[in-house]
Short mmCIF file of C-alpha atoms in Angstrom, two decimals:
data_model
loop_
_atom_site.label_atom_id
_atom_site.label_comp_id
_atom_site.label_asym_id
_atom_site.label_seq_id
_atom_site.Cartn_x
_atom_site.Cartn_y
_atom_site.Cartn_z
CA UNK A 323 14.01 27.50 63.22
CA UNK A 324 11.24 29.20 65.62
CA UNK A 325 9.31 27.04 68.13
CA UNK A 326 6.42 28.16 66.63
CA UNK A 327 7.43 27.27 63.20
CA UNK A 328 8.66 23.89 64.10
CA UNK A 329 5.00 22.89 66.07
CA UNK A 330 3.55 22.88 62.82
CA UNK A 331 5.33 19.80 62.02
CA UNK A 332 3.61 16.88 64.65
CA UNK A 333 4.31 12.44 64.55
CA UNK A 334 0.34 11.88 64.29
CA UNK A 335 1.35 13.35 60.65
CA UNK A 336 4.32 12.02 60.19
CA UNK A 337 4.98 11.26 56.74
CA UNK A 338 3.12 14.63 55.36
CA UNK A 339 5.31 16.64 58.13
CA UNK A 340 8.72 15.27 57.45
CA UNK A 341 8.69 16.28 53.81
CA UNK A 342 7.27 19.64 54.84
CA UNK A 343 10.21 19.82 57.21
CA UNK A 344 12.60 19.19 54.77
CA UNK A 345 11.19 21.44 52.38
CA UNK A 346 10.84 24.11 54.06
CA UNK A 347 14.81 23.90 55.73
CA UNK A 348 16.21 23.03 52.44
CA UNK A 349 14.18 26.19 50.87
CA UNK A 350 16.05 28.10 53.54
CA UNK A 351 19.40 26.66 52.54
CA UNK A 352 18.74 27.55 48.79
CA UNK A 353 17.69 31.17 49.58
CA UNK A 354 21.00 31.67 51.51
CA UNK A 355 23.24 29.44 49.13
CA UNK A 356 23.76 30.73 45.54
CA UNK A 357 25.49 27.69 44.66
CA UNK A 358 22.29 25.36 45.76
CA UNK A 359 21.41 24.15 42.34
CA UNK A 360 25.10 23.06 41.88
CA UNK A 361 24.34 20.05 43.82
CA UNK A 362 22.60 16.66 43.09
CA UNK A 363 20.52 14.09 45.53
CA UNK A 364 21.89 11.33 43.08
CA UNK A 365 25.12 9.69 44.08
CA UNK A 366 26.47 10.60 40.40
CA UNK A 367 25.54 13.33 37.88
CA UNK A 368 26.30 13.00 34.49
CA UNK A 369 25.52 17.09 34.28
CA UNK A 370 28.29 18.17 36.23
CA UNK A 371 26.78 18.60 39.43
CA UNK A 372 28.08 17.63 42.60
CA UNK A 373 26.38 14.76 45.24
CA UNK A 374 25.38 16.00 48.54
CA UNK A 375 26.61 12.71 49.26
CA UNK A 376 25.52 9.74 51.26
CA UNK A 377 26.84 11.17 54.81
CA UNK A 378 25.15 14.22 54.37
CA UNK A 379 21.94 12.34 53.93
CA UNK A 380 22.75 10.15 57.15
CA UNK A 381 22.85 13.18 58.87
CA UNK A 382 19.58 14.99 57.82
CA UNK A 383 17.46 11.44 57.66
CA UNK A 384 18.59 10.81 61.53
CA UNK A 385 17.79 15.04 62.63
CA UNK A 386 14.37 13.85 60.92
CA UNK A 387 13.42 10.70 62.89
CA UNK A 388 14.52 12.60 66.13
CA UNK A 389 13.16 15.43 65.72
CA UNK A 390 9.72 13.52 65.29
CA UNK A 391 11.37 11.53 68.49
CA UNK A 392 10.77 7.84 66.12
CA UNK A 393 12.69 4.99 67.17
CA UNK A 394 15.14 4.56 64.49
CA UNK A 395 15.16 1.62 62.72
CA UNK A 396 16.61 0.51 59.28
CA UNK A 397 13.63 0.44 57.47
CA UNK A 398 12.76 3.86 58.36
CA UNK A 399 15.53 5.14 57.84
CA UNK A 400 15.57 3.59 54.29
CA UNK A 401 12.36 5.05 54.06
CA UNK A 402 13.21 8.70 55.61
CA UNK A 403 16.61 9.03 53.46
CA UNK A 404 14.40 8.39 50.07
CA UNK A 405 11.92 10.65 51.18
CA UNK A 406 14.43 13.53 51.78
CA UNK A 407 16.39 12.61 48.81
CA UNK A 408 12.98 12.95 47.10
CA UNK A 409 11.95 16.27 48.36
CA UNK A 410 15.81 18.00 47.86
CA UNK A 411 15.60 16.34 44.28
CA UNK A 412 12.43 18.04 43.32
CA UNK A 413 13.66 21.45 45.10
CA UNK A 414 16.88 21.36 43.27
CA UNK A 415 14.74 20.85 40.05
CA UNK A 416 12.51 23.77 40.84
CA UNK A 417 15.64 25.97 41.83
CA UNK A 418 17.00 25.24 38.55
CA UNK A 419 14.17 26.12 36.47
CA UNK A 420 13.86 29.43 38.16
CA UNK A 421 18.06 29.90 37.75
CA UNK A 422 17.52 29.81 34.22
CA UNK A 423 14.48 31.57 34.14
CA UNK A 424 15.61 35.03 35.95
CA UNK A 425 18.91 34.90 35.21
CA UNK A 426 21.13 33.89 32.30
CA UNK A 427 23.11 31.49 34.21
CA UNK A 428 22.97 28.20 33.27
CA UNK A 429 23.08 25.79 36.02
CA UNK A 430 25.81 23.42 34.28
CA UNK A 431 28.11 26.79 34.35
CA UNK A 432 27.02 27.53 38.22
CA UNK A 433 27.94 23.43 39.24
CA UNK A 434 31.14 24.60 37.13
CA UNK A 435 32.13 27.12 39.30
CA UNK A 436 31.05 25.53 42.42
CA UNK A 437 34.09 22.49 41.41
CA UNK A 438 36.74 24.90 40.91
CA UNK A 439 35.83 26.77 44.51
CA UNK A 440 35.45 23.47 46.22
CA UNK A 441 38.88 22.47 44.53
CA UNK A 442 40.32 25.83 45.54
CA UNK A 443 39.95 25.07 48.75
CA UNK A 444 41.10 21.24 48.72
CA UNK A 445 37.11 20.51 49.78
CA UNK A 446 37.73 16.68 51.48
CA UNK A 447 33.58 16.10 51.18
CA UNK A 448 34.27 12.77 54.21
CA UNK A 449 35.36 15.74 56.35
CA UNK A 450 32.57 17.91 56.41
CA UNK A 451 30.32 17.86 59.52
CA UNK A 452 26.67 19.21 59.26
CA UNK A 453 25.20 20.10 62.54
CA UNK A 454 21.34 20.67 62.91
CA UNK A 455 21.71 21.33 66.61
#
């Protein structure tokens, strides 16, 4: 992200910023990653779609409250990890509508094919590392 993009984004507007920060990152993410509206915010998904997962939350909720230089503390990170649970949840909604919109896919298929290449490759999800540095 540019400098200029992320001063935009400022702690006197904290709770308005950090959704617009995660929106507009995770809109980057799902114009790069075809497999985006595979996933789910929800821990379980009785649609076939697979959880981002609790550590991948961690992750993005504590690159939030840093990057808006907070002091961390459990109830805002309870708060931050709804709010970007939230925001992805919507997003994935949106980029599901528009899958099945311009294309014929149909986003149970596309979290279909997302398992089998995440089983291909013997994906271990408590593995992966997500760096926003």
């Amino acid at each position: 992200m540019h400098v200029l993009t992320a001063s935009s984004w400022t702690s006197s507007n904290y709770k308005t910023d950090a959704k617009s920060l995660v929106r507009h990152i995770f809109t980057k993410v799902a114009d790069k990653d075809p497999f985006f509206p595979a996933y789910s915010a929800s821990s379980e998904s009785n649609r076939g779609y697979t959880p981002l997962g609790n550590a991948f939350f961690e992750i993005v909720t504590n690159f939030v409250i840093a990057g808006f230089r907070q002091s961390s503390s459990l109830p805002l990170q309870t708060y931050i990890t709804r709010l970007v649970r939230e925001v992805i949840d919507n997003l994935l909604d949106r980029q599901r509508s528009q899958l099945v919109k311009k294309t014929s896919t149909n986003p149970s298929k596309l979290a279909e094919e997302l398992k089998a290449q995440l089983e291909a490759c013997n994906y271990a999800p408590h593995r992966v590392m997500l760096n926003f540095e």
